[in-house]
Structure formats: C-alpha cells, structure tokens
XYZ file of C-alpha atoms in Angstrom:
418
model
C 0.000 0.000 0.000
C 2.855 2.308 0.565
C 4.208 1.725 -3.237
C 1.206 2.126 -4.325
C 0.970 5.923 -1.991
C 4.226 6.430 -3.445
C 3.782 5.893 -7.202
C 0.595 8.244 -6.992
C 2.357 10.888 -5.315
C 5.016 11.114 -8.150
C 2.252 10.416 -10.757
C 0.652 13.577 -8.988
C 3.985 15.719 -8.676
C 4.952 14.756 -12.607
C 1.263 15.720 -13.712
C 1.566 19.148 -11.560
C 5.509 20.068 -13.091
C 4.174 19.478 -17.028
C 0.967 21.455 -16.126
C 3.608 24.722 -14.550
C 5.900 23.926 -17.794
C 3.427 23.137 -20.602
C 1.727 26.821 -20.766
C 5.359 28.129 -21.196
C 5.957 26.295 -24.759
C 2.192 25.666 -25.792
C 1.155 29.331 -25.374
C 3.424 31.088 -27.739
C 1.657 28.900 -30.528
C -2.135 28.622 -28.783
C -1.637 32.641 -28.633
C -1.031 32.786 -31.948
C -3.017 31.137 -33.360
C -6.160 32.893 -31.470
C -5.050 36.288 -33.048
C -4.920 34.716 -36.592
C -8.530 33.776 -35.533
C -9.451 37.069 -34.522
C -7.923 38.891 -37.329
C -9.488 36.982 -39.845
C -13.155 37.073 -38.300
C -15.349 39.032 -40.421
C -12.162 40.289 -42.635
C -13.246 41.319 -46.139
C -9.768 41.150 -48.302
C -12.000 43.504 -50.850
C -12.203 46.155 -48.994
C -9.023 48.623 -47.915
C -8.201 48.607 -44.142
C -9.695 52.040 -43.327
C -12.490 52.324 -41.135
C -13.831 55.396 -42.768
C -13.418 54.904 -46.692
C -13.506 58.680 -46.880
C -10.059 58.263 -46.476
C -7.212 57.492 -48.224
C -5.092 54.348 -47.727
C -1.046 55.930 -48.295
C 1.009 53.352 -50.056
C 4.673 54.160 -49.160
C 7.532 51.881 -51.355
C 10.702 51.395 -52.088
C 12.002 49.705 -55.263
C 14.888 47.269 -54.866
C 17.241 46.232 -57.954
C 18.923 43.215 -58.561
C 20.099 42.908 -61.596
C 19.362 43.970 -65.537
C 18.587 40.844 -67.544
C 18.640 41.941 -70.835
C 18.209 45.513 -73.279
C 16.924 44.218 -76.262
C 17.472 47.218 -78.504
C 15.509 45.159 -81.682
C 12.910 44.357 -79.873
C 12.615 47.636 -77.583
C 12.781 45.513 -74.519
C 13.622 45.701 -70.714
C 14.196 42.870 -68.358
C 14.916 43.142 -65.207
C 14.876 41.729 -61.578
C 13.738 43.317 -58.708
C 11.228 43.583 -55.854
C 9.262 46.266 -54.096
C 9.040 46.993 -50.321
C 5.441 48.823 -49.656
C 3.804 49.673 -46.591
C 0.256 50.941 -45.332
C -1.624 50.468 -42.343
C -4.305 48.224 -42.014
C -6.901 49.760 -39.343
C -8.106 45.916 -38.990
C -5.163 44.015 -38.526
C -4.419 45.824 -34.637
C -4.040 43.794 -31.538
C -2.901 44.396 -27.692
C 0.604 41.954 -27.948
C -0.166 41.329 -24.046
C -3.134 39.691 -24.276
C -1.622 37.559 -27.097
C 1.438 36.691 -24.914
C 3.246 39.548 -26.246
C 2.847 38.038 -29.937
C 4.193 41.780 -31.817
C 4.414 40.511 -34.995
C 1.798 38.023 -37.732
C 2.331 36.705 -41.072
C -0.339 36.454 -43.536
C -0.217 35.223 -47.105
C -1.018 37.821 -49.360
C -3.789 36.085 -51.160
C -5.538 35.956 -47.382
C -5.547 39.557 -46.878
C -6.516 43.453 -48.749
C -3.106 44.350 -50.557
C -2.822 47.224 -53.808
C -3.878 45.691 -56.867
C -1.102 46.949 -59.129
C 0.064 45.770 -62.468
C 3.036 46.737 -65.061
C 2.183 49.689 -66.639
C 4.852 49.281 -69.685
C 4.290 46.009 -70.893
C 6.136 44.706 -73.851
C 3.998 41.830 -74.195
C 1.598 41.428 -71.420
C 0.073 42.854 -68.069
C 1.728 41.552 -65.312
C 0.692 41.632 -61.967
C 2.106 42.402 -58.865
C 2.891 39.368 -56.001
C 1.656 35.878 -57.641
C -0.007 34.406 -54.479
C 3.541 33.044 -52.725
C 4.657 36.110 -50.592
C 3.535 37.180 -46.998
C 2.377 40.144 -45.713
C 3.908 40.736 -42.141
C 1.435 42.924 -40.243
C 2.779 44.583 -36.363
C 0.270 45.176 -33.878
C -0.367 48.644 -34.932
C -1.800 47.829 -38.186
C 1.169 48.106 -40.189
C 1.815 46.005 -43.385
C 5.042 45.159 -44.832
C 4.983 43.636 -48.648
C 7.776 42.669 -50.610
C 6.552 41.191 -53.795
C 9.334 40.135 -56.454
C 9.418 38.911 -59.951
C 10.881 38.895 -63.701
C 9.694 42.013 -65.294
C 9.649 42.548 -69.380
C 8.874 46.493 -69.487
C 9.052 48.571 -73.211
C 11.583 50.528 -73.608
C 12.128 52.330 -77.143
C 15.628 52.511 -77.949
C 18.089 55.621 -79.072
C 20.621 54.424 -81.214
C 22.049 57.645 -82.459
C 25.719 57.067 -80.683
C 25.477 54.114 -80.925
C 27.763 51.918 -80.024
C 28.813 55.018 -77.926
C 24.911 55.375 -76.857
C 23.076 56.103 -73.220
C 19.778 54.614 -72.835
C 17.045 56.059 -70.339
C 14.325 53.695 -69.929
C 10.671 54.603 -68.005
C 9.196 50.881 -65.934
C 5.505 52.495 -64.878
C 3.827 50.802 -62.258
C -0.822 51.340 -62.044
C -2.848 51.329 -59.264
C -5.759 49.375 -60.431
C -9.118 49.800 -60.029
C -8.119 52.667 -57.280
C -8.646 56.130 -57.402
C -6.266 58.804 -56.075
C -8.900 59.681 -54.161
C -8.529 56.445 -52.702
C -4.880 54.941 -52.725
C -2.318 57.447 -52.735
C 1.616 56.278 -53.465
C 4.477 58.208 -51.611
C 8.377 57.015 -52.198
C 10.217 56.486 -49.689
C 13.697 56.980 -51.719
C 13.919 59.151 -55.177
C 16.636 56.264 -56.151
C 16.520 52.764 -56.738
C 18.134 50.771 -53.993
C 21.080 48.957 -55.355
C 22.494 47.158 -52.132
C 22.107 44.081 -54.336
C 22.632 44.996 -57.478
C 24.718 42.753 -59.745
C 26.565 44.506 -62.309
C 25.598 43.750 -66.043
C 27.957 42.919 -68.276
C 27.117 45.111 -71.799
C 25.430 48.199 -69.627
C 26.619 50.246 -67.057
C 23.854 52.094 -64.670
C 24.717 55.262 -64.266
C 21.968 57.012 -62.574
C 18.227 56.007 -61.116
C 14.858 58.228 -60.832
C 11.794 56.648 -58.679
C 8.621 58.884 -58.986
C 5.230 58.760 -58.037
C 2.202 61.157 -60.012
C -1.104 60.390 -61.289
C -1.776 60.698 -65.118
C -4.094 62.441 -66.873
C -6.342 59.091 -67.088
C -6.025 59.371 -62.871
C -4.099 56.339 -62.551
C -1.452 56.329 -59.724
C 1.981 55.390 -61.340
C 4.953 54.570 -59.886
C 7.974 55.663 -62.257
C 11.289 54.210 -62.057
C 13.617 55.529 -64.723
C 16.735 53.899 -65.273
C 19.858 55.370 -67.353
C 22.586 53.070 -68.681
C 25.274 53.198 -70.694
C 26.690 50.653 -72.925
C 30.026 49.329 -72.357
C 31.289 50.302 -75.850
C 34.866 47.966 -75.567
C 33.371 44.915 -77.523
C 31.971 46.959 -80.512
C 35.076 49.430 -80.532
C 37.516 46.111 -81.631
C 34.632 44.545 -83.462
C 32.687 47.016 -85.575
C 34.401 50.482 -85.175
C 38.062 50.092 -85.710
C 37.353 47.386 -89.020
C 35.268 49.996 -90.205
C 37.635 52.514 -90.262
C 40.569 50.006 -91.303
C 38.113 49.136 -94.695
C 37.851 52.883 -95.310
C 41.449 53.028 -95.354
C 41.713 50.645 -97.673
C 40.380 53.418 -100.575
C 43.307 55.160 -100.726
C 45.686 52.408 -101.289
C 43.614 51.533 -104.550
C 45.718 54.505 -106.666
C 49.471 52.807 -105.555
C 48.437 49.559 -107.372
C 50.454 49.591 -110.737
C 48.019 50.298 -113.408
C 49.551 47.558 -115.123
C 48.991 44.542 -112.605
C 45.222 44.965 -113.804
C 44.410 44.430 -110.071
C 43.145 48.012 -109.283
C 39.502 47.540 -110.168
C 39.031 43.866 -108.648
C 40.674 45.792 -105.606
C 38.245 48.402 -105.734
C 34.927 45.921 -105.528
C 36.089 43.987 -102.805
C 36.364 46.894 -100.506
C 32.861 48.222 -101.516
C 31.763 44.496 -100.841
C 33.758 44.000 -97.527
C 31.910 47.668 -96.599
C 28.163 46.692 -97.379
C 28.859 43.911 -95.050
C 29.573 45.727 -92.224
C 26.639 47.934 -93.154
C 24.526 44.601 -93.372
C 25.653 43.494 -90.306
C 24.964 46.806 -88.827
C 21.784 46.925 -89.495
C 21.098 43.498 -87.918
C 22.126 44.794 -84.953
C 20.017 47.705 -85.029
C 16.628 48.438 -84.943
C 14.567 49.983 -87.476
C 12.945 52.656 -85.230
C 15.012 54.513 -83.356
C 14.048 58.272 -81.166
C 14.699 60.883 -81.831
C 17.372 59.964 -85.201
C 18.668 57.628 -87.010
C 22.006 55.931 -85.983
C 25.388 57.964 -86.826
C 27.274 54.419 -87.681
C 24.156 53.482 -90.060
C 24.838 57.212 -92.176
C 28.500 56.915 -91.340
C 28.366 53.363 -93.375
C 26.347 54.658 -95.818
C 28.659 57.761 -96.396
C 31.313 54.727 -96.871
C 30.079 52.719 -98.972
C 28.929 56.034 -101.287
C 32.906 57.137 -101.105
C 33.773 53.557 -101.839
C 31.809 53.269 -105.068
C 33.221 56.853 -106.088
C 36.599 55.380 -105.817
C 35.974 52.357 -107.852
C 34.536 55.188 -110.852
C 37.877 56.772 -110.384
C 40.100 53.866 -110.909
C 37.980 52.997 -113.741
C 38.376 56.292 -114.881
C 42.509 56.409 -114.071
C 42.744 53.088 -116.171
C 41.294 55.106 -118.962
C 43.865 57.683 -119.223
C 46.482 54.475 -118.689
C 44.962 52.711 -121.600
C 44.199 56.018 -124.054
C 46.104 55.334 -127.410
C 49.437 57.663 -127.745
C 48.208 58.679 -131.322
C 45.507 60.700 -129.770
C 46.008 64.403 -128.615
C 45.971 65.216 -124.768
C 43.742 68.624 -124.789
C 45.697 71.710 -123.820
C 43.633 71.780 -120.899
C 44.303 68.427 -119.252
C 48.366 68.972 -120.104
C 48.019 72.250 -118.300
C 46.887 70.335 -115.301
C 48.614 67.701 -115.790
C 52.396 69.748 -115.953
C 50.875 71.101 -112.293
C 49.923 68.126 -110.785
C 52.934 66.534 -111.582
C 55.301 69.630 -111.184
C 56.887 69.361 -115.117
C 57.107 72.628 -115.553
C 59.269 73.503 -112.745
C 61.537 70.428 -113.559
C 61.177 72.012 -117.064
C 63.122 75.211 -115.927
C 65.199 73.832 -113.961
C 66.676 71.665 -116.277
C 66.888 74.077 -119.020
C 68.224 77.344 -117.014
C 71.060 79.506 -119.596
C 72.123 76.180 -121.078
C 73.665 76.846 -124.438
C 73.948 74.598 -127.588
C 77.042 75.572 -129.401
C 78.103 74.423 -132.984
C 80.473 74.881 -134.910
C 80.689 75.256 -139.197
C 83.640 74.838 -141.061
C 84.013 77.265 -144.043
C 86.691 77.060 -146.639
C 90.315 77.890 -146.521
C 90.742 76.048 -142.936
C 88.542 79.418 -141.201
C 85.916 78.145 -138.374
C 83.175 79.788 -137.010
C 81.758 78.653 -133.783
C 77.813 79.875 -133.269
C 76.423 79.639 -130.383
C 72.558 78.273 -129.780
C 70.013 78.857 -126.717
C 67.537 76.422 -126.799
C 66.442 77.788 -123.368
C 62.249 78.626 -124.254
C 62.187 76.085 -126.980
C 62.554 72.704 -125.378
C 59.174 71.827 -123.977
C 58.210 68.260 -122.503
C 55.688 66.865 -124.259
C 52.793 65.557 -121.854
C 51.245 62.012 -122.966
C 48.390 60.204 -121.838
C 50.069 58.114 -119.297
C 51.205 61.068 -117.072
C 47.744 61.953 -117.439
C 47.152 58.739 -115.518
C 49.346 59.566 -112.881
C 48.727 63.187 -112.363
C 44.987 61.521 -111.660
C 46.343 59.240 -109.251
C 47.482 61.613 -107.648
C 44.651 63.972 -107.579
C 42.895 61.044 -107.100
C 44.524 59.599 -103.819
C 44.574 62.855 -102.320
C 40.654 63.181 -102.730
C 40.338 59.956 -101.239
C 42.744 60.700 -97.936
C 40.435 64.043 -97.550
C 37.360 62.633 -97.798
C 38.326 59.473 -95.317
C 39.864 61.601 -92.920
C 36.588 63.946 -92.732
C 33.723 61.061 -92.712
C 35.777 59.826 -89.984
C 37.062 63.150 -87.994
C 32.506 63.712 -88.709
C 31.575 60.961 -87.036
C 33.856 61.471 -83.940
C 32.673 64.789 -83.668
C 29.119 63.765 -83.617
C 29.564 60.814 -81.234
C 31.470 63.060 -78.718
C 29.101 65.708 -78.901
C-alpha cells in the first residue's frame, strides 16, 4: 500500500511540473493562433483597411534592384529583376501583444488579406501583376503592413541608337494602381533612387543614374515611375565594328598605288565596296529599325562609306582610262596644263633648261671656223602624254580619297562626342 501511496504521489507531482511547464511552450503557438482567428473574423480582403473609406489608404515603397537581364534594342525591350518593399496600415489588422502573450508581430499570405492591386504599366507583351499568391504580408500590432513582392519584369523601352555603339539609354518601368482612385490609394516614395544594395553589375550596360517617382496621369491612374539610365560598355563593338570599319575605309586610298599595269586596281576596288556593305549589313542586324529621336550615326557613317567607296571604284575605272588612251591621240591643252601642275613638269622644265647653251660649230673654206652659239632655253618643252595623265589623276585622285576618309571619320567622332 505504501508503493502504491508512493507511485501516486510522483504520478501527482509529474502531472503538476508538465501542467507549470506546458503553458510556457504551448502558449506562444495557442496565442497565436487565437489572433490569426481574430484577425481573420469578419475580414473582407475587398475592402481597404480604413475604417472610414472617406479616407485614403497611403502606399509608401521602395524599389529594390537586382540585376538587368537583358536591353533588347531590336525588340525595344527591358528585363529586369527586382522587388518592391510597400507599406500601409491596415486599421483591422491591430491587436494588444499582451493579451496575445506579447505576440508583436503576424504573417499572412497575401492572397488571405486586402493588398494594392497593381500591375506593369509598360508592358512589352503582357500585363503583369504584382505578387503571384507566394509572398507574406507581415502585419505589427499597430496595423502596419510590410509587402515585398518580387518577380521577372519585361517592361518597353524604345531605344536611341544615335551614338550608338557610344549610346546612353534612359528607360521609363511604370507601375498602375488598379481599379483605385487617387482619391482612394495614394503612393508616396520612400527613396527618389533605386536601392542597389544588391545589385549585380551587367555585363554590356553600365547604370549610371536612377529616378523613382510617383504622379497620377491624366487618365487618374497612380503610377509609380522608375527611370533607369545606362550606358553601354562600348569595348566589344570598338575592336569589333568600329576600328574594321575605319581600317576598310582606309583601304580606298591604297587603290591609286596599285600599278596600273597589274590589272588588279579595279578587282581591288569591288572587294572593298563588298567587304563595306557587309559591315553595313551586319549593322543593321544589330540595329533596330525605329530609333528616337534619329537615325544611328554608324548606319549614315556606313552609308557615307560605302557612297565614297563606289566613287573610288569610278575613279580607278576612270585612271585606267587615261592608262589605256592610245598615244596617237592628242591630250587637250587643258588636261596637259593640269597635268604639268599636278605633276610639277614645268618647274623640272626650268630647272633643267636654265642659260644652257647649244654651241656648234661650221667649217668654211680655206681652214677658217666659225663657232655659233645656240640657246635652246624657251624652246625645249616636254611633251605631256596620256600616261602622265594617268598619274597626275592618281594623284589627284589619292589625295581626294585621304580628304574625304579623314573627314567622314574626324565627322563621325565629332558627332559621337558631342
């Protein structure tokens, strides 16, 4: 009977400890969930959390970057990863922590409770909304909300090409409000820049400066702007596109030091127009077709090229004409005139032929000789044939070439620095 006292007493004293240490684990989660009970008792997610609806519910935010998928230029579109941070207070969702044991803090999913309806403004393809059912909405026990809904957005974003590849790109990602008034929902930002503490550097673009907004629209949606500028990382295109460009151009001059004799000079000529429209070609692929507010500088720059480049082929053609002129025809007066300047004859003309005297002498009978002395200074005169009218237009030739390369060129530097 006394083991049998005993075991009851400890049965009693073992009941009596888990009953004094039970409430201390078991109410934390009993407390908890008795205010998810309360707060969702009679809680319409349709309606905003403001007891009078004369007021306004004030969405603050904060927009968080992560990183810049992709600029589609062709397609005029921006992809990009991100989330929001937005707050408002929710007159419903208040509690007294103490009769919760001291429970400050409650997680709701957002499907479960009233959050801003708010889609992507700037679309390139579709309407996309805001938080997609799998994030929670932490509420405090004054009411407050705290929402930070992420995702993959594709936003329009018209290019400007005009520098390009030297270009600087400032793209507008709108945010709506909808189905609110801004009598009803207002938006305030928390931070005129986008928050970049984890930002991962792209590799083509370089952001160089952020804008967040908020303003209604004429059609009285509220917006939330975020602007982003970047500028392209012009390295890859400067070795790829730019400098073979320029080398190709270069390669019009050289056309006019080909001996006219090879037969080389127009075969030359045609590759270098070809090797330019492919650049242009390729150019263009990489381009799109509308661009604000002009039309790209390399695209007219390449066109300017390929222009000079078939003007240079007409000139050699034109050279090899002169070369290949039979002797028995006259050169005009005119053409020798320019011709002796071009190629300086005149001046080796009189310098060859300065006081130079041609003396002979006669012998007349009885063993008497009379020496007579000639000038033939004035009546010696180079005659000018139709091959140094070839070079004389090589020359002229070569040095039109070397002007017109060096301005398309010092042009389109001007332009892309200014």
């Amino acid at each position: 009977m006394t083991e049998c006292q005993a075991l009851l007493s400890m049965t009693r004293i073992f009941l009596c400890l888990s009953l004094a240490i039970y409430p201390h684990f078991a109410q934390p989660n009993e407390a908890s969930n008795r205010l998810y009970s309360t707060l969702q008792k009679n809680y319409n997610k349709m309606i905003r959390g403001e007891r009078d609806m004369r007021k306004i519910t004030k969405l603050y935010f904060t927009f968080n970057l992560i990183r810049i998928t992709e600029f589609d230029e062709l397609d005029g579109r921006l992809s990009l990863v991100g989330f929001f941070a937005l707050f408002w207070i929710d007159g419903r969702m208040k509690w007294t922590p103490a009769q919760y044991n001291n429970t400050n803090t409650i997680i709701f999913n957002e499907k479960d409770v009233w959050r801003p309806l708010i889609f992507l403004a700037s679309p390139q393809k579709e309407f996309k909304r805001l938080g997609n059912n799998n994030f929670f909405i932490r509420y405090n026990a004054s009411g407050r909300a705290e929402w930070y809904p992420g995702d993959i957005w594709a936003s329009s974003c018209t290019p400007d090409v005009y520098k390009y590849p030297y270009d600087t790109q400032s793209c507008l990602v709108s945010f709506a409000v909808w189905g609110y008034s801004s009598a009803e929902v207002m938006l305030k930002s928390l931070d005129n820049k986008v928050r970049l503490h984890v930002y991962s550097p792209h590799g083509t673009w370089d952001l160089i400066d952020t804008l967040v907004l908020s303003n209604v629209d004429t059609r009285g949606l509220v917006l939330m702007n975020i602007t982003l500028v970047m500028e392209r990382i012009s390295t890859f295109h400067m070795i790829n596109m730019i400098l073979p460009i320029v080398f190709v151009g270069l390669l019009n001059i050289l056309v006019f030091l080909l001996p006219a004799q090879s037969g080389e000079r127009v075969g030359y000529s045609i590759t270098v127009l070809l090797a330019i429209a492919v650049f242009q070609t390729i150019a263009s692929d990489n381009l799109p077709s509308v661009s604000k507010p002009k039309l790209s500088l390399l695209c007219i720059k390449l066109l300017a090229d390929l222009i000079l480049s078939a003007l240079v082929m007409t000139l050699t053609i034109i050279t090899l004409y002169f070369y290949h002129m039979p002797e028995s025809r006259r050169v005009p007066s005119c053409i020798a005139a320019i011709t002796r300047f071009v190629l300086c004859r005149t001046c080796r003309n009189k310098a060859n032929d300065t006081t130079k005297d041609k003396y002979d002498e006669y012998i007349i009978g009885n063993g008497f000789g009379v020496t007579e002395s000639v000038s033939d200074s004035g009546h010696h005169q180079t005659e000018v044939t139709w091959t140094d009218v070839g070079k004389s237009s090589d020359v002229v030739f070569t040095a039109f070439s070397i002007l017109t390369f060096l301005g398309s060129n010092v042009l389109f530097m001007v332009y892309i620095a200014f």
